[in-house]
């Protein structure tokens, strides 16, 4: 058998999916070229400009410490995108490897993997990230590793179920009869046939990871001030909200919501479902 047809065909994203993809691409581009758009030091404070109004060179104004809001938003976009990217990359890689091994070998290994995943599955990702930060100290690295571990069961459960179905298909048996080894079959045929499903779920998980990392940073256990991060900015802008200057929290929170909705919509379209933005903070079902 030389030609194989992928089991999961990626559906057309449609106009709404295209808009979501455009928003995501625009955010990535802005994060990449941020210093060119706003060369101001995002951590430079000028208390004389605290909560200053927008002006030439500072189109969004200043925060409570006199720091340029545009510069901090653009700089914060990097950590707010890179953090979830690492979470998704680590969890998808580990979860897919575990799921494929369990589905292919079956038996006691499949039982053990399923039991371990159920135990980890019971731990909320944010809680695990906070516990790790409390033990090893706050920081983006600790939060990323903890969330990656917490996300592995979600990915592994989905991929394992699909891999079990794929494992029983005639083309797999034909490849085994031809003498192709298990590793070669999995890497060359099984995993590529599962890639549309994996890509769709990874897109959804990116949005979830962005929310979780923002929550961790909001509580002071992720990116540390004065580092620019959207979660840190939402937390730092609370005092401004009480004083009638909500720009910092609203802008950072709005960026988070916009991107999470975009990733959710695109992920739903890629997985063949209808976009359901109201499910942003739920993982039962798609995740």
Coordinates of C-alpha atoms in Angstrom, one line a residue:
X1 CA 0.0 0.0 0.0
X2 CA 1.8 3.1 -1.2
X3 CA -0.9 5.8 -0.9
X4 CA -2.6 6.4 2.4
X5 CA -5.6 8.7 2.9
X6 CA -5.6 10.7 6.1
X7 CA -8.4 9.7 8.4
X8 CA -9.0 13.2 9.7
X9 CA -9.5 15.7 6.9
X10 CA -9.0 19.3 7.8
X11 CA -12.2 21.2 7.1
X12 CA -12.4 24.6 5.5
X13 CA -12.1 27.2 8.1
X14 CA -14.6 29.5 6.5
X15 CA -14.8 33.3 6.8
X16 CA -14.9 33.3 10.6
X17 CA -11.9 31.0 10.8
X18 CA -10.1 33.2 8.3
X19 CA -10.8 36.3 10.5
X20 CA -9.5 34.4 13.6
X21 CA -6.4 33.4 11.8
X22 CA -5.8 37.0 10.6
X23 CA -6.1 38.2 14.2
X24 CA -3.6 35.6 15.4
X25 CA -1.1 36.4 12.6
X26 CA -1.4 40.1 13.3
X27 CA -0.7 39.5 17.0
X28 CA 2.4 37.5 16.1
X29 CA 3.7 40.1 13.7
X30 CA 3.1 42.9 16.2
X31 CA 4.9 41.0 18.9
X32 CA 7.8 40.4 16.6
X33 CA 8.2 44.0 15.4
X34 CA 7.1 45.6 18.7
X35 CA 10.4 47.5 19.4
X36 CA 10.3 49.1 16.0
X37 CA 6.7 50.3 16.5
X38 CA 7.4 51.6 20.0
X39 CA 11.1 52.0 20.7
X40 CA 10.4 53.3 24.3
X41 CA 11.7 51.2 27.1
X42 CA 8.6 49.4 28.5
X43 CA 10.1 49.4 32.0
X44 CA 11.2 53.0 32.1
X45 CA 9.2 54.9 34.8
X46 CA 8.4 58.6 34.8
X47 CA 6.2 59.2 37.8
X48 CA 5.5 62.7 36.6
X49 CA 3.5 61.0 33.8
X50 CA 1.6 58.6 36.0
X51 CA -1.8 57.9 34.3
X52 CA -0.8 60.4 31.7
X53 CA -3.1 60.9 28.7
X54 CA -2.2 59.8 25.2
X55 CA 0.0 62.1 23.3
X56 CA 2.6 62.2 20.5
X57 CA 4.8 59.1 20.7
X58 CA 2.6 57.7 23.4
X59 CA -0.7 56.9 21.7
X60 CA -2.1 54.8 24.5
X61 CA -0.9 57.0 27.4
X62 CA 0.9 55.8 30.6
X63 CA 0.3 53.5 33.4
X64 CA 0.4 54.2 37.1
X65 CA 4.2 54.2 37.2
X66 CA 4.5 56.5 34.2
X67 CA 5.4 53.6 31.8
X68 CA 4.3 53.7 28.1
X69 CA 1.3 51.4 27.7
X70 CA 1.9 50.7 24.0
X71 CA 5.4 49.6 24.6
X72 CA 4.3 47.4 27.5
X73 CA 1.5 45.8 25.5
X74 CA 3.8 45.0 22.6
X75 CA 6.5 43.6 24.8
X76 CA 4.0 41.7 26.8
X77 CA 2.7 40.1 23.7
X78 CA 5.9 38.2 23.4
X79 CA 5.7 36.5 26.8
X80 CA 2.0 36.1 26.4
X81 CA 2.5 34.2 23.1
X82 CA 5.7 32.4 23.8
X83 CA 4.6 31.0 27.1
X84 CA 1.5 29.2 25.7
X85 CA 3.5 28.1 22.7
X86 CA 6.0 26.2 25.0
X87 CA 3.1 24.7 27.0
X88 CA 1.4 23.4 23.9
X89 CA 4.6 22.2 22.2
X90 CA 5.7 20.3 25.3
X91 CA 2.3 18.8 26.2
X92 CA 1.4 17.9 22.6
X93 CA 4.8 16.2 22.1
X94 CA 4.7 14.2 25.4
X95 CA 0.9 13.5 25.2
X96 CA 1.1 12.2 21.6
X97 CA 4.2 10.0 22.3
X98 CA 2.5 8.5 25.4
X99 CA -0.8 8.0 23.6
X100 CA 0.7 6.3 20.5
X101 CA 2.8 4.0 22.7
X102 CA -0.2 3.0 24.8
X103 CA -2.5 2.5 21.8
X104 CA 0.1 0.5 19.8
X105 CA 1.4 -1.8 22.6
X106 CA -1.9 -2.1 24.5
X107 CA -2.0 -4.5 27.4
X108 CA -0.6 -3.6 30.8
X109 CA 1.1 -0.5 29.4
X110 CA -2.2 0.9 28.2
X111 CA -3.8 0.2 31.5
X112 CA -0.9 1.9 33.5
X113 CA -0.9 4.9 31.2
X114 CA -4.6 5.3 31.5
X115 CA -4.5 5.2 35.3
X116 CA -1.6 7.7 35.5
X117 CA -3.4 10.1 33.1
X118 CA -6.6 9.9 35.2
X119 CA -4.6 10.9 38.3
X120 CA -2.9 13.9 36.6
X121 CA -6.2 14.7 34.9
X122 CA -7.8 15.3 38.3
X123 CA -5.4 18.2 39.0
X124 CA -6.5 21.6 37.6
X125 CA -3.6 23.1 35.5
X126 CA -3.6 26.5 37.3
X127 CA -3.5 24.9 40.7
X128 CA -0.6 22.7 39.7
X129 CA 1.2 25.7 38.3
X130 CA 0.7 27.6 41.6
X131 CA 1.9 24.7 43.6
X132 CA 5.1 24.3 41.5
X133 CA 5.7 28.1 41.8
X134 CA 5.3 27.9 45.5
X135 CA 7.9 25.1 45.7
X136 CA 10.4 26.1 43.1
X137 CA 9.8 29.9 43.1
X138 CA 7.7 32.0 40.8
X139 CA 8.6 32.5 37.2
X140 CA 7.5 31.8 33.7
X141 CA 9.6 28.6 33.4
X142 CA 7.9 26.9 36.4
X143 CA 4.5 27.8 35.2
X144 CA 5.1 26.6 31.7
X145 CA 6.4 23.2 32.9
X146 CA 3.6 22.7 35.4
X147 CA 0.9 23.5 32.8
X148 CA 2.6 21.3 30.2
X149 CA 2.4 18.4 32.6
X150 CA -1.3 19.2 33.5
X151 CA -2.2 19.4 29.8
X152 CA -0.7 16.0 28.8
X153 CA -3.7 14.0 29.9
X154 CA -6.1 16.1 27.7
X155 CA -3.9 15.5 24.6
X156 CA -3.1 11.9 25.4
X157 CA -6.7 10.9 25.9
X158 CA -7.8 12.4 22.6
X159 CA -4.9 11.0 20.6
X160 CA -5.1 7.6 22.3
X161 CA -8.7 7.2 21.3
X162 CA -8.1 8.2 17.7
X163 CA -4.9 6.0 17.5
X164 CA -6.8 2.9 18.7
X165 CA -9.3 3.4 15.9
X166 CA -6.5 3.9 13.4
X167 CA -4.5 1.0 14.7
X168 CA -7.2 -1.5 13.7
X169 CA -7.4 -0.3 10.1
X170 CA -6.4 -2.5 7.2
X171 CA -3.5 -0.3 6.0
X172 CA -1.7 -0.7 9.3
X173 CA -2.0 -4.5 9.0
X174 CA -0.8 -4.3 5.4
X175 CA 2.3 -2.4 6.5
X176 CA 3.0 -4.9 9.2
X177 CA 2.8 -7.7 6.7
X178 CA 5.3 -5.9 4.5
X179 CA 7.7 -6.1 7.4
X180 CA 7.7 -2.4 8.3
X181 CA 8.7 -1.8 12.0
X182 CA 6.4 -0.3 14.6
X183 CA 8.4 2.9 14.9
X184 CA 8.4 3.4 11.2
X185 CA 4.7 2.8 10.9
X186 CA 3.9 5.2 13.7
X187 CA 6.2 8.0 12.5
X188 CA 5.5 7.7 8.7
X189 CA 1.9 6.8 8.7
X190 CA 0.0 6.7 12.0
X191 CA 1.1 10.1 13.3
X192 CA 0.7 11.9 10.0
X193 CA -2.9 10.6 9.7
X194 CA -3.6 12.0 13.2
X195 CA -2.0 15.4 12.6
X196 CA -5.2 17.3 11.6
X197 CA -6.8 16.2 14.9
X198 CA -3.6 17.1 16.9
X199 CA -3.3 20.5 15.1
X200 CA -6.9 21.4 15.9
X201 CA -6.6 20.4 19.5
X202 CA -3.2 22.2 19.9
X203 CA -4.9 25.4 18.6
X204 CA -7.6 25.1 21.2
X205 CA -5.1 24.4 23.9
X206 CA -3.1 27.5 23.0
X207 CA -6.0 29.6 24.1
X208 CA -6.5 27.7 27.3
X209 CA -2.8 28.0 28.1
X210 CA -2.9 31.7 27.5
X211 CA -5.7 32.1 30.0
X212 CA -4.0 29.9 32.6
X213 CA -0.6 31.6 32.3
X214 CA -2.3 35.0 32.5
X215 CA -4.1 33.8 35.7
X216 CA -0.8 32.6 37.2
X217 CA 0.9 35.9 36.4
X218 CA -2.0 37.8 37.8
X219 CA -1.4 36.2 41.1
X220 CA 2.3 37.1 41.0
X221 CA 3.5 33.5 40.4
X222 CA 4.4 33.8 36.7
X223 CA 6.2 36.6 34.9
X224 CA 7.5 38.9 37.7
X225 CA 7.1 42.7 37.7
X226 CA 8.4 45.0 36.2
X227 CA 8.4 42.5 33.4
X228 CA 5.8 43.3 30.7
X229 CA 3.2 40.6 30.5
X230 CA -0.6 40.9 29.9
X231 CA -1.4 39.1 33.1
X232 CA 0.9 41.3 35.1
X233 CA -0.6 44.3 33.4
X234 CA -4.1 43.3 34.4
X235 CA -3.0 42.9 38.0
X236 CA -1.0 46.1 38.0
X237 CA -3.9 48.1 36.6
X238 CA -6.3 47.2 39.4
X239 CA -5.4 50.3 41.4
X240 CA -5.9 52.4 38.3
X241 CA -9.4 51.0 37.9
X242 CA -10.3 52.1 41.4
X243 CA -8.9 55.6 40.7
X244 CA -10.7 55.9 37.4
X245 CA -7.9 55.0 35.1
X246 CA -8.8 51.5 33.7
X247 CA -6.8 51.7 30.5
X248 CA -4.0 49.3 31.6
X249 CA -6.3 46.5 32.8
X250 CA -8.8 47.0 30.0
X251 CA -6.2 47.0 27.2
X252 CA -4.3 44.0 28.5
X253 CA -7.4 42.1 29.4
X254 CA -8.9 42.9 26.0
X255 CA -5.9 41.6 24.2
X256 CA -6.1 38.3 26.1
X257 CA -9.8 37.9 25.4
X258 CA -9.4 38.8 21.7
X259 CA -6.6 36.2 21.2
X260 CA -8.3 33.5 23.2
X261 CA -11.5 33.9 21.2
X262 CA -9.5 33.8 18.0
X263 CA -7.7 30.6 19.0
X264 CA -10.9 29.0 20.2
X265 CA -12.8 29.9 17.0
X266 CA -9.9 28.7 14.7
X267 CA -9.5 25.5 16.8
X268 CA -13.2 24.7 16.6
X269 CA -13.2 25.3 12.8
X270 CA -10.2 23.1 12.3
X271 CA -11.8 20.3 14.4
X272 CA -14.9 20.5 12.2
X273 CA -17.1 21.9 14.9
X274 CA -19.1 25.1 15.0
X275 CA -17.3 28.0 16.8
X276 CA -18.4 28.3 20.4
X277 CA -16.6 31.2 22.0
X278 CA -18.6 30.8 25.3
X279 CA -16.7 27.6 26.0
X280 CA -13.4 29.4 26.4
X281 CA -13.0 28.4 30.0
X282 CA -14.4 24.9 29.8
X283 CA -12.4 21.8 28.9
X284 CA -15.0 19.2 29.1
X285 CA -15.8 18.0 25.6
X286 CA -13.2 19.5 23.3
X287 CA -10.4 19.4 25.7

